[in-house]
Coordinates of C-alpha atoms and ligand atoms in Angstrom, one line a residue:
M116 CA 0.0 0.0 0.0
S117 CA 1.3 3.5 -0.8
L118 CA 2.1 6.1 1.8
I119 CA -1.0 8.1 0.7
Q120 CA -3.3 5.0 1.0
E121 CA -1.9 4.3 4.4
I122 CA -2.6 7.9 5.5
K123 CA -6.1 7.9 4.0
R124 CA -7.1 4.8 6.0
R125 CA -6.1 6.2 9.4
R126 CA -8.2 8.1 11.9
T127 CA -6.6 9.2 15.1
F128 CA -8.7 10.7 17.8
A129 CA -9.4 11.0 21.6
I130 CA -12.6 10.7 23.6
I131 CA -12.9 13.3 26.2
S132 CA -15.4 14.0 28.9
H133 CA -15.9 15.0 32.5
P134 CA -15.4 11.8 34.7
D135 CA -18.4 9.5 34.7
A136 CA -20.0 10.8 31.5
G137 CA -19.2 7.4 29.9
K138 CA -15.9 7.8 28.1
T139 CA -14.6 4.3 29.1
T140 CA -17.9 2.7 28.2
L141 CA -18.0 4.3 24.8
T142 CA -14.4 3.4 24.1
E143 CA -15.2 -0.2 25.0
K144 CA -18.2 -0.3 22.7
L145 CA -16.1 1.1 19.8
L146 CA -13.5 -1.6 20.4
L147 CA -16.3 -4.2 20.4
F148 CA -17.5 -3.1 17.0
G149 CA -13.9 -3.1 15.7
G150 CA -13.7 -6.7 16.9
A151 CA -10.6 -5.7 19.0
I152 CA -12.1 -7.1 22.2
Q153 CA -14.8 -9.8 22.5
V154 CA -16.4 -9.0 25.8
A155 CA -17.6 -6.0 27.6
G156 CA -15.6 -5.1 30.7
A157 CA -12.3 -5.8 29.0
V158 CA -11.2 -2.2 29.0
K159 CA -10.4 -0.9 32.4
S160 CA -10.9 2.7 33.1
N161 CA -7.8 4.8 33.0
K162 CA -9.1 7.0 35.7
I163 CA -7.8 7.5 39.2
T164 CA -11.0 6.9 41.0
K165 CA -12.5 9.4 43.2
T166 CA -12.4 7.1 46.2
A167 CA -8.7 6.4 45.8
T168 CA -7.2 9.8 45.8
S169 CA -4.7 9.1 48.5
D170 CA -4.1 5.4 47.9
W171 CA -0.7 5.0 46.5
M172 CA -1.1 1.4 45.5
E173 CA -4.2 2.4 43.7
I174 CA -2.3 5.0 41.8
E175 CA 0.4 2.5 40.8
R176 CA -2.2 -0.1 39.7
Q177 CA -4.0 2.5 37.6
R178 CA -0.8 3.7 36.2
G179 CA -0.2 0.2 35.0
I180 CA -3.6 0.1 33.4
S181 CA -3.0 3.4 31.7
V182 CA 0.0 2.1 29.8
A183 CA -2.1 -0.7 28.4
T184 CA -4.8 1.7 27.4
S185 CA -2.7 4.6 26.3
V186 CA -3.5 3.9 22.6
M187 CA -6.1 1.5 21.4
G188 CA -5.8 0.8 17.8
F189 CA -8.2 -1.4 15.8
E190 CA -9.3 -2.1 12.3
Y191 CA -12.8 -1.3 11.2
K192 CA -14.1 -1.5 7.6
D193 CA -10.5 -1.5 6.3
L194 CA -9.6 1.6 8.3
K195 CA -7.1 1.8 11.1
I196 CA -8.6 3.6 14.0
N197 CA -6.4 4.9 16.8
I198 CA -8.1 6.0 20.0
L199 CA -5.8 7.8 22.4
D200 CA -6.9 7.5 26.0
T201 CA -6.9 10.5 28.3
P202 CA -7.0 10.5 32.0
G203 CA -10.3 11.6 33.4
H204 CA -9.0 12.9 36.7
Q205 CA -8.6 16.7 36.7
D206 CA -5.2 16.5 38.4
F207 CA -3.9 14.9 35.3
A208 CA -5.4 17.5 32.9
E209 CA -2.1 18.4 31.6
D210 CA -1.6 14.9 30.3
T211 CA -4.8 15.2 28.5
F212 CA -3.8 18.6 27.0
R213 CA -0.7 17.0 25.6
T214 CA -2.5 14.0 24.2
L215 CA -4.8 16.4 22.4
T216 CA -1.8 17.6 20.4
A217 CA -1.4 14.1 19.0
V218 CA -4.9 13.6 17.7
D219 CA -6.7 14.9 14.6
S220 CA -10.2 15.0 16.1
V221 CA -12.1 14.3 19.3
I222 CA -15.4 12.9 20.4
V223 CA -16.8 14.7 23.5
V224 CA -19.1 12.6 25.7
I225 CA -21.8 14.5 27.7
D226 CA -24.1 13.0 30.3
V227 CA -27.7 13.8 29.3
A228 CA -28.7 14.5 32.9
K229 CA -25.7 16.5 33.9
G230 CA -25.1 18.5 30.7
V231 CA -21.9 20.4 30.2
E232 CA -19.6 19.9 33.2
P233 CA -16.4 21.8 34.2
Q234 CA -13.8 19.3 32.9
T235 CA -15.6 19.2 29.6
E236 CA -15.4 23.0 29.4
K237 CA -11.7 23.0 30.0
L238 CA -10.9 20.3 27.5
V239 CA -13.1 21.7 24.8
K240 CA -11.4 25.1 25.2
V241 CA -8.1 23.5 24.3
C242 CA -9.7 21.8 21.3
R243 CA -11.2 25.1 20.2
M244 CA -7.8 26.8 20.5
R245 CA -6.3 24.1 18.2
K246 CA -9.4 24.1 15.9
T247 CA -9.7 20.4 16.4
P248 CA -12.9 18.9 14.8
I249 CA -15.3 17.8 17.5
I250 CA -18.2 15.4 17.5
V251 CA -20.5 15.5 20.5
F252 CA -22.1 12.3 21.9
I253 CA -24.9 12.8 24.4
N254 CA -24.9 9.7 26.5
K255 CA -27.3 7.9 28.9
L256 CA -30.5 8.5 27.1
D257 CA -31.9 5.5 28.9
R258 CA -32.1 7.8 31.9
P259 CA -34.1 10.9 32.5
G260 CA -32.2 14.0 31.5
K261 CA -32.3 17.5 30.1
D262 CA -34.4 18.3 27.1
G263 CA -32.5 18.0 23.8
F264 CA -32.9 21.6 22.8
E265 CA -31.9 22.8 26.2
L266 CA -28.7 20.7 26.0
L267 CA -27.9 22.1 22.5
D268 CA -28.2 25.6 23.9
E269 CA -26.0 24.7 26.9
I270 CA -23.3 23.3 24.6
E271 CA -23.4 26.4 22.4
Q272 CA -23.2 28.7 25.4
K273 CA -20.9 27.0 27.8
L274 CA -18.6 25.4 25.2
D275 CA -18.8 28.2 22.7
L276 CA -19.5 25.7 19.9
R277 CA -21.9 25.9 17.0
V278 CA -23.8 22.6 16.8
T279 CA -26.0 20.8 14.4
P280 CA -27.8 17.6 15.6
L281 CA -27.3 14.6 13.3
S282 CA -29.6 12.4 15.4
W283 CA -32.5 13.2 17.5
P284 CA -33.9 11.3 20.5
I285 CA -37.5 10.2 20.8
N286 CA -38.2 10.7 24.5
M287 CA -35.7 9.7 27.1
G288 CA -35.4 7.8 30.4
P289 CA -38.0 5.0 30.8
K290 CA -39.9 6.3 27.8
F291 CA -36.9 6.4 25.5
K292 CA -37.9 4.9 22.2
G293 CA -34.9 5.5 20.0
V294 CA -33.3 8.1 17.8
Y295 CA -34.1 9.4 14.4
N296 CA -30.8 9.6 12.5
I297 CA -30.9 12.8 10.5
F298 CA -27.5 12.0 8.8
E299 CA -28.8 8.8 7.4
Q300 CA -32.6 9.6 7.5
S301 CA -33.5 6.5 9.3
L302 CA -35.1 5.4 12.5
Y303 CA -33.4 3.3 15.2
L304 CA -35.5 1.8 17.9
F305 CA -34.1 1.3 21.3
E306 CA -34.1 -1.9 23.2
A307 CA -32.3 -1.9 26.6
N308 CA -29.2 -4.1 27.0
K309 CA -29.2 -5.3 23.5
Q310 CA -25.8 -6.7 22.5
R311 CA -26.4 -6.3 18.8
V312 CA -27.8 -3.3 17.0
E313 CA -30.5 -3.8 14.4
K314 CA -30.3 -2.0 11.2
G315 CA -32.2 1.3 11.1
V316 CA -35.5 1.6 9.3
S317 CA -35.1 4.0 6.4
F318 CA -37.4 7.1 6.6
D319 CA -36.3 9.5 3.8
D320 CA -39.5 11.4 4.5
I321 CA -40.3 12.0 8.1
N322 CA -43.9 12.6 7.2
N323 CA -44.3 9.1 6.0
P324 CA -47.5 7.8 7.8
F325 CA -45.8 4.5 8.7
L326 CA -43.7 6.3 11.3
V327 CA -46.7 6.0 13.6
Q328 CA -46.5 2.2 13.4
Y329 CA -43.1 2.4 15.0
I330 CA -43.3 5.1 17.5
G331 CA -47.0 5.8 18.0
D332 CA -48.1 9.2 19.2
D333 CA -44.5 10.4 19.4
A334 CA -44.4 10.6 15.7
A335 CA -46.1 14.0 15.7
T336 CA -43.6 15.4 18.3
L337 CA -40.7 14.0 16.4
R338 CA -41.9 15.6 13.1
E339 CA -42.3 18.9 14.8
E340 CA -38.9 18.7 16.4
I341 CA -37.1 17.7 13.2
S342 CA -38.7 20.6 11.4
L343 CA -37.7 22.9 14.2
I344 CA -34.1 21.6 13.9
K345 CA -34.1 22.1 10.2
G346 CA -35.2 25.7 10.7
V347 CA -32.8 26.6 13.5
Y348 CA -29.6 24.7 13.0
P349 CA -27.4 24.9 10.0
E350 CA -27.3 22.0 7.5
F351 CA -24.3 19.8 8.3
E352 CA -21.3 20.7 6.1
V353 CA -18.3 18.4 6.5
E354 CA -16.0 21.3 5.6
E355 CA -17.2 23.4 8.5
Y356 CA -16.8 20.5 10.8
L357 CA -13.2 19.8 9.6
K358 CA -12.3 23.5 10.2
G359 CA -13.6 23.1 13.8
E360 CA -16.5 25.5 13.2
V361 CA -19.5 23.3 13.6
C362 CA -19.9 20.2 15.8
P363 CA -22.3 17.4 14.8
V364 CA -24.3 16.0 17.8
F365 CA -25.4 12.4 18.4
F366 CA -27.6 11.0 21.1
G367 CA -27.4 7.4 22.5
S368 CA -26.6 5.2 25.3
A369 CA -23.1 3.7 25.4
L370 CA -23.9 1.2 28.1
N371 CA -26.8 -0.2 26.0
N372 CA -24.7 -0.1 22.8
F373 CA -27.3 2.2 21.3
G374 CA -26.3 5.0 18.9
V375 CA -22.7 3.9 19.1
K376 CA -22.5 2.1 15.7
E377 CA -24.1 5.1 14.0
L378 CA -21.7 7.4 15.7
L379 CA -18.7 5.2 14.5
D380 CA -20.1 4.9 11.0
C381 CA -20.5 8.7 10.7
F382 CA -17.2 9.3 12.4
I383 CA -15.2 7.2 9.8
H384 CA -17.1 9.0 7.1
I385 CA -16.4 12.5 8.2
A386 CA -13.5 12.5 10.6
P387 CA -10.2 13.9 9.3
T388 CA -7.4 11.7 8.0
P389 CA -4.1 12.5 9.7
V390 CA -3.3 16.1 9.3
G391 CA 0.2 17.8 9.3
R392 CA 1.7 19.8 12.1
D393 CA 3.5 23.2 12.4
S394 CA 7.1 23.1 13.3
E395 CA 9.0 26.2 14.3
E396 CA 10.6 26.2 10.9
R397 CA 7.7 25.2 8.6
H398 CA 4.5 23.3 8.1
V399 CA 5.0 19.6 7.6
D400 CA 2.5 17.5 5.5
P401 CA 1.8 13.9 6.3
E402 CA 2.4 12.9 2.7
E403 CA 6.1 14.0 2.8
E404 CA 8.4 11.0 2.2
A405 CA 10.7 11.7 5.1
F406 CA 9.7 10.6 8.6
T407 CA 9.1 13.2 11.3
G408 CA 7.4 12.8 14.7
F409 CA 7.2 14.2 18.2
V410 CA 7.0 12.9 21.7
F411 CA 3.7 13.8 23.5
K412 CA 3.8 11.5 26.4
I413 CA 6.3 9.5 28.4
H414 CA 5.3 6.6 30.5
A415 CA 7.6 5.1 33.2
N416 CA 8.0 1.4 33.2
M417 CA 6.0 -0.3 35.9
D418 CA 8.8 -2.7 36.8
P419 CA 11.2 -1.0 39.2
N420 CA 14.1 -3.3 38.1
H421 CA 13.9 -1.8 34.6
R422 CA 14.3 1.9 34.7
D423 CA 13.3 2.3 31.1
R424 CA 10.3 4.3 30.0
I425 CA 8.1 4.4 26.9
A426 CA 8.0 7.5 24.9
F427 CA 4.9 7.9 22.8
V428 CA 5.6 9.4 19.4
R429 CA 3.0 10.7 17.0
V430 CA 4.1 10.0 13.4
V431 CA 3.5 13.3 11.6
S432 CA 5.0 12.5 8.1
G433 CA 6.6 9.7 6.1
K434 CA 7.2 6.2 7.3
F435 CA 8.8 5.3 10.6
E436 CA 11.0 2.2 10.2
R437 CA 12.4 -0.1 12.8
N438 CA 16.2 -0.1 13.2
K439 CA 16.6 3.0 11.0
P440 CA 18.7 5.8 12.6
Y441 CA 16.6 8.9 13.3
H442 CA 17.9 12.3 14.3
H443 CA 17.0 13.4 17.8
M444 CA 16.8 17.2 17.4
R445 CA 17.4 18.3 21.0
L446 CA 20.3 15.9 21.6
N447 CA 21.6 16.4 18.1
R448 CA 22.4 12.8 17.6
K449 CA 21.2 9.7 15.7
I450 CA 19.2 7.0 17.6
K451 CA 18.0 3.6 16.3
F452 CA 15.0 1.8 17.7
S453 CA 15.0 -2.0 17.7
N454 CA 11.7 -2.5 19.5
P455 CA 9.3 0.1 18.3
T456 CA 5.9 -0.9 19.7
A457 CA 2.4 -0.6 18.4
F458 CA -0.7 -0.8 20.5
M459 CA -3.7 -2.7 19.3
A460 CA -6.5 -2.7 21.9
Q461 CA -4.8 -4.3 24.9
K462 CA -2.0 -6.0 22.9
K463 CA 1.4 -4.6 22.3
S464 CA 3.6 -5.8 19.5
I465 CA 6.9 -4.9 17.9
V466 CA 6.3 -3.3 14.5
D467 CA 8.5 -2.7 11.5
E468 CA 6.8 0.3 10.1
M469 CA 4.3 3.0 11.2
F470 CA 2.5 5.7 9.2
P471 CA 1.2 9.2 9.8
G472 CA -1.5 9.2 12.5
D473 CA 0.0 6.2 14.2
I474 CA 1.5 6.3 17.7
V475 CA 4.7 4.4 18.1
G476 CA 6.0 3.5 21.6
L477 CA 9.8 3.8 21.9
Y478 CA 11.7 2.2 24.8
D479 CA 13.8 4.9 26.3
A480 CA 16.5 5.0 28.9
G481 CA 16.2 8.7 29.5
N482 CA 16.8 10.3 26.1
F483 CA 13.4 11.8 25.7
K484 CA 11.5 14.7 27.0
I485 CA 7.9 15.8 26.2
G486 CA 8.0 17.7 23.0
D487 CA 11.1 16.2 21.5
T488 CA 11.2 15.9 17.7
L489 CA 12.6 13.0 15.6
T490 CA 13.5 13.5 11.9
E491 CA 15.5 11.8 9.2
G492 CA 18.1 14.6 9.5
E493 CA 16.1 17.8 8.8
L494 CA 16.5 20.4 11.5
L495 CA 13.0 21.1 12.7
R496 CA 11.2 21.3 16.0
Y497 CA 7.5 20.6 16.5
K498 CA 5.7 23.2 18.6
G499 CA 2.5 23.1 20.4
I500 CA 3.2 21.2 23.6
P501 CA 3.3 24.0 26.1
S502 CA 3.6 23.7 29.8
F503 CA 1.1 25.7 31.7
S504 CA 1.8 27.8 34.7
P505 CA 1.3 25.4 37.6
E506 CA -1.3 26.0 40.3
L507 CA 0.1 24.3 43.3
F508 CA 3.7 24.7 44.6
R509 CA 5.9 23.1 47.3
Y510 CA 9.6 23.3 48.1
V511 CA 11.1 19.9 47.7
E512 CA 13.8 18.9 50.2
N513 CA 16.0 15.8 50.3
A514 CA 15.0 13.6 53.2
D515 CA 18.0 11.2 52.9
P516 CA 21.4 13.0 52.6
M517 CA 23.0 9.7 51.2
K518 CA 20.7 9.8 48.3
S519 CA 21.0 13.3 46.9
K520 CA 22.1 12.1 43.4
Q521 CA 19.2 9.7 43.2
L522 CA 16.8 12.5 44.2
A523 CA 18.2 14.9 41.5
K524 CA 18.0 12.2 38.8
G525 CA 14.5 11.2 39.8
L526 CA 13.3 14.8 39.9
D527 CA 14.9 15.4 36.5
Q528 CA 13.4 12.4 34.9
L529 CA 9.9 12.8 36.4
T530 CA 9.7 16.4 35.3
D531 CA 10.9 15.4 31.8
E532 CA 7.9 13.0 31.7
G533 CA 5.7 16.0 32.4
V534 CA 4.5 14.8 35.9
A535 CA 5.3 18.3 37.3
Q536 CA 7.5 21.3 36.7
L537 CA 10.7 22.0 38.5
F538 CA 12.0 25.5 39.3
T539 CA 15.2 26.5 41.2
G540 CA 15.1 29.7 43.3
K541 CA 17.8 31.9 42.0
A542 CA 18.8 33.4 45.3
T543 CA 18.3 30.3 47.5
G544 CA 19.0 27.4 45.1
R545 CA 16.0 25.7 46.6
K546 CA 14.0 23.4 44.3
I547 CA 10.3 24.2 43.8
I548 CA 7.9 21.7 42.3
G549 CA 4.8 23.1 40.6
T550 CA 1.8 20.9 39.6
V551 CA -1.7 21.3 38.4
G552 CA -3.2 18.9 41.0
A553 CA -2.5 17.8 44.5
L554 CA -2.3 14.2 43.5
Q555 CA 1.0 14.7 41.7
F556 CA 2.8 15.4 44.9
E557 CA 1.9 12.0 46.1
V558 CA 2.8 10.4 42.8
I559 CA 6.2 12.1 42.9
Q560 CA 7.0 11.1 46.4
H561 CA 5.9 7.5 45.8
R562 CA 7.7 7.1 42.5
L563 CA 11.0 8.7 43.8
L564 CA 11.0 6.1 46.5
H565 CA 10.1 3.1 44.4
E566 CA 11.9 3.9 41.2
Y567 CA 14.9 5.9 42.4
A568 CA 15.3 4.9 46.0
A569 CA 15.2 8.6 46.9
S570 CA 13.1 10.2 49.6
C571 CA 11.9 13.7 49.7
R572 CA 9.9 16.0 51.9
F573 CA 7.7 18.8 50.7
E574 CA 7.6 22.1 52.5
H575 CA 5.1 24.9 52.3
I576 CA 5.7 27.8 50.0
T577 CA 3.4 30.8 49.6
L578 CA 3.1 31.1 45.9
Y579 CA 0.2 32.2 43.7
K580 CA 1.5 31.7 40.2
T581 CA 4.6 31.5 38.1
A582 CA 5.1 33.5 35.0
W583 CA 8.0 33.2 32.5
I584 CA 9.4 36.7 31.9
T585 CA 11.0 38.2 28.8
S586 CA 11.7 41.7 27.6
N587 CA 13.4 43.6 24.8
N588 CA 14.2 46.2 27.4
K589 CA 17.2 44.6 29.0
V590 CA 17.7 47.4 31.5
M591 CA 14.2 47.1 32.8
L592 CA 14.4 43.3 32.9
E593 CA 17.6 43.4 34.9
D594 CA 16.2 46.0 37.2
F595 CA 13.2 43.8 37.9
K596 CA 15.3 40.8 38.5
A597 CA 17.5 42.6 40.9
R598 CA 14.6 44.2 42.9
K599 CA 12.7 40.9 43.0
S600 CA 15.7 38.7 43.4
S601 CA 14.0 36.5 46.0
Y602 CA 11.1 36.0 43.7
I603 CA 13.0 34.9 40.7
A604 CA 13.7 31.3 39.7
L605 CA 14.9 29.4 36.7
D606 CA 13.0 26.6 35.0
K607 CA 14.7 23.5 33.7
E608 CA 15.7 25.2 30.5
G609 CA 17.3 28.0 32.4
R610 CA 14.6 30.6 31.6
D611 CA 13.7 33.3 34.0
V612 CA 10.5 32.8 36.0
F613 CA 8.8 35.3 38.3
L614 CA 7.3 33.7 41.4
A615 CA 4.3 35.8 42.3
D616 CA 3.1 35.2 45.9
S617 CA -0.3 36.9 45.4
P618 CA -2.6 38.2 42.6
Y619 CA -1.7 41.6 43.9
S620 CA 2.0 41.3 43.5
L621 CA 1.6 39.9 40.0
Q622 CA -0.7 42.7 39.1
T623 CA 1.5 45.4 40.4
A624 CA 4.6 43.9 38.8
M625 CA 2.8 43.9 35.5
E626 CA 1.7 47.5 35.9
K627 CA 5.1 48.8 37.1
Y628 CA 7.1 47.1 34.4
P629 CA 5.2 47.6 31.2
D630 CA 8.0 46.4 29.0
I631 CA 8.3 43.0 30.6
R632 CA 6.1 40.3 29.2
F633 CA 4.7 37.8 31.7
H634 CA 3.9 34.5 30.0
F635 CA 1.6 31.9 31.5
T636 CA 2.4 29.1 29.1
S637 CA 6.0 28.0 28.3
E638 CA 5.6 28.6 24.6
F639 CA 6.1 32.2 23.7
Ligands
G4P838 P1 -15.9 7.8 32.4 O1 -14.9 6.8 31.7 O2 -16.3 8.9 31.5 O3 -15.5 8.2 33.7 O4 -17.3 7.0 32.6 P2 -17.6 5.4 32.5 O5 -17.6 4.9 31.2 O6 -16.7 4.7 33.6 O7 -19.1 5.4 33.0 C1 -19.5 6.0 34.3 C2 -20.8 5.3 34.8 O8 -21.8 5.6 33.8 C3 -20.6 3.8 34.8 O9 -21.4 3.3 35.9 C4 -21.3 3.3 33.5 O10 -21.7 2.0 33.6 C5 -22.4 4.3 33.4 N1 -22.9 4.5 32.0 C6 -22.1 4.7 30.9 N2 -22.9 4.8 29.8 C7 -24.2 4.7 30.3 C8 -25.5 4.7 29.6 O11 -25.6 4.9 28.4 N3 -26.6 4.6 30.4 C9 -26.5 4.4 31.8 N4 -27.6 4.3 32.5 N5 -25.3 4.4 32.4 C10 -24.1 4.5 31.7 P3 -20.8 3.0 37.3 O12 -21.9 2.4 38.1 O13 -20.0 4.2 37.8 O14 -19.7 1.9 37.0 P4 -19.8 0.4 36.6 O15 -19.8 -0.3 37.9 O16 -21.1 0.3 35.8 O17 -18.6 0.2 35.7

């Protein structure tokens, strides 16, 4: 198969949702359709459960699961579908943001009763910034929930998305009868707990009197609602969806396998094939012959006897080949990979070649950082994996003087993996860890001990936010750094960072030093 044919048959996407909306259930049903798994319940959730927030063993266990479910590839109707898993827990939101840089589209799952929840808002915001095409799946129609039109309004307002329904529910909860598929113009009748989905009944004309035979008195309401939809919402245009301007909406029940096949069939029809990426130097198209890719996720090995990690690389262009030397841009040297790994549902296997849209797992003994670029020799760096200004901070102190080297190495590697960010106070030399969630502090302490035999202690620091600072006005920048010397730190790359201890000090610094730019993401 040619490179172009390989690219055309790939779809790489993520399912995102607020925890409990049904992301895991939907993933599982999609894998069932793809024949990648045989029984329901085979995919374990990659979420740190709410009840286990301070249970280290639970975190470890779940971390193991999340390696297995990081990428779930499967074949469906001659297509290669790659689902990238994202952690549901909000403390790991940054992992999810990074995963979103490696996909070409997303499916957002919304619980019909809860509507748009905070985590959905945050994640969709990132997708909107990146103009990632979005399909919305409203789940749990077998339960009572919000009215369909109300939900569409809520999505438009809270998520700032233009929507157009491609299916429409006929009642919900105990009276749920099914959906009318506007995309296919056919009726699908609901039966709870059905393992197999019947073919829909074609209804090109919703006014066809036979509709009553299927859904009784609800036919009149359905006709009214469909005509209202046609009047209010724009007709679906694939081009608009691909530009991230309009989101098609489906209704169903993942648990009951209802509406999932239609979602998948529409998805493979409209979802984008692998798209190129911007590097700092130029735009790279997937069809280019030379391989390029970037690391968006690093996962530590579960086995403490093997310190190696898996770096997940999104293939952007060309063909990745086993044992071929590739140029590691940041280290400026060639590296060969003898065991590149592909992930098919829960199985891992060594592969000889990978194509754009694929995710290849590379065993790594410490060469990779999040955001690293691999090429065949061309000098280019992919951008778009920023670190965000952390929200929680602690001083980290060595608790075992005999193990200071281990601690330094552990902190270095864990922060390369993107678990947290590390800053060093310029005046004091003290190390500061910044995270987006409280759970990371426990993860760090636990992993330092188990993987690096180092122990650390966290100490309180009063810090509101960090901002990277740059300026063309060298004098002003130096003046600021001298005056605020105890509030200046360096990040791992040696860039200056202002440690603001309160919103007020940040505000006044910004006002008093107008030529200094304060950046809240690491890409500027
Ligand atoms: P998440 O990954 O987004 O966090 O959600 P997950 O799929 O784990 O689903 C959360 C809960 O919602 C699960 O119930 C799941 O069974 C249920 N669920 C998913 N889809 C539907 C649906 O279409 N209808 C109904 N009624 N429920 C649905 P749980 O009790 O928390 O877990 P479990 O014991 O069933 O696994």
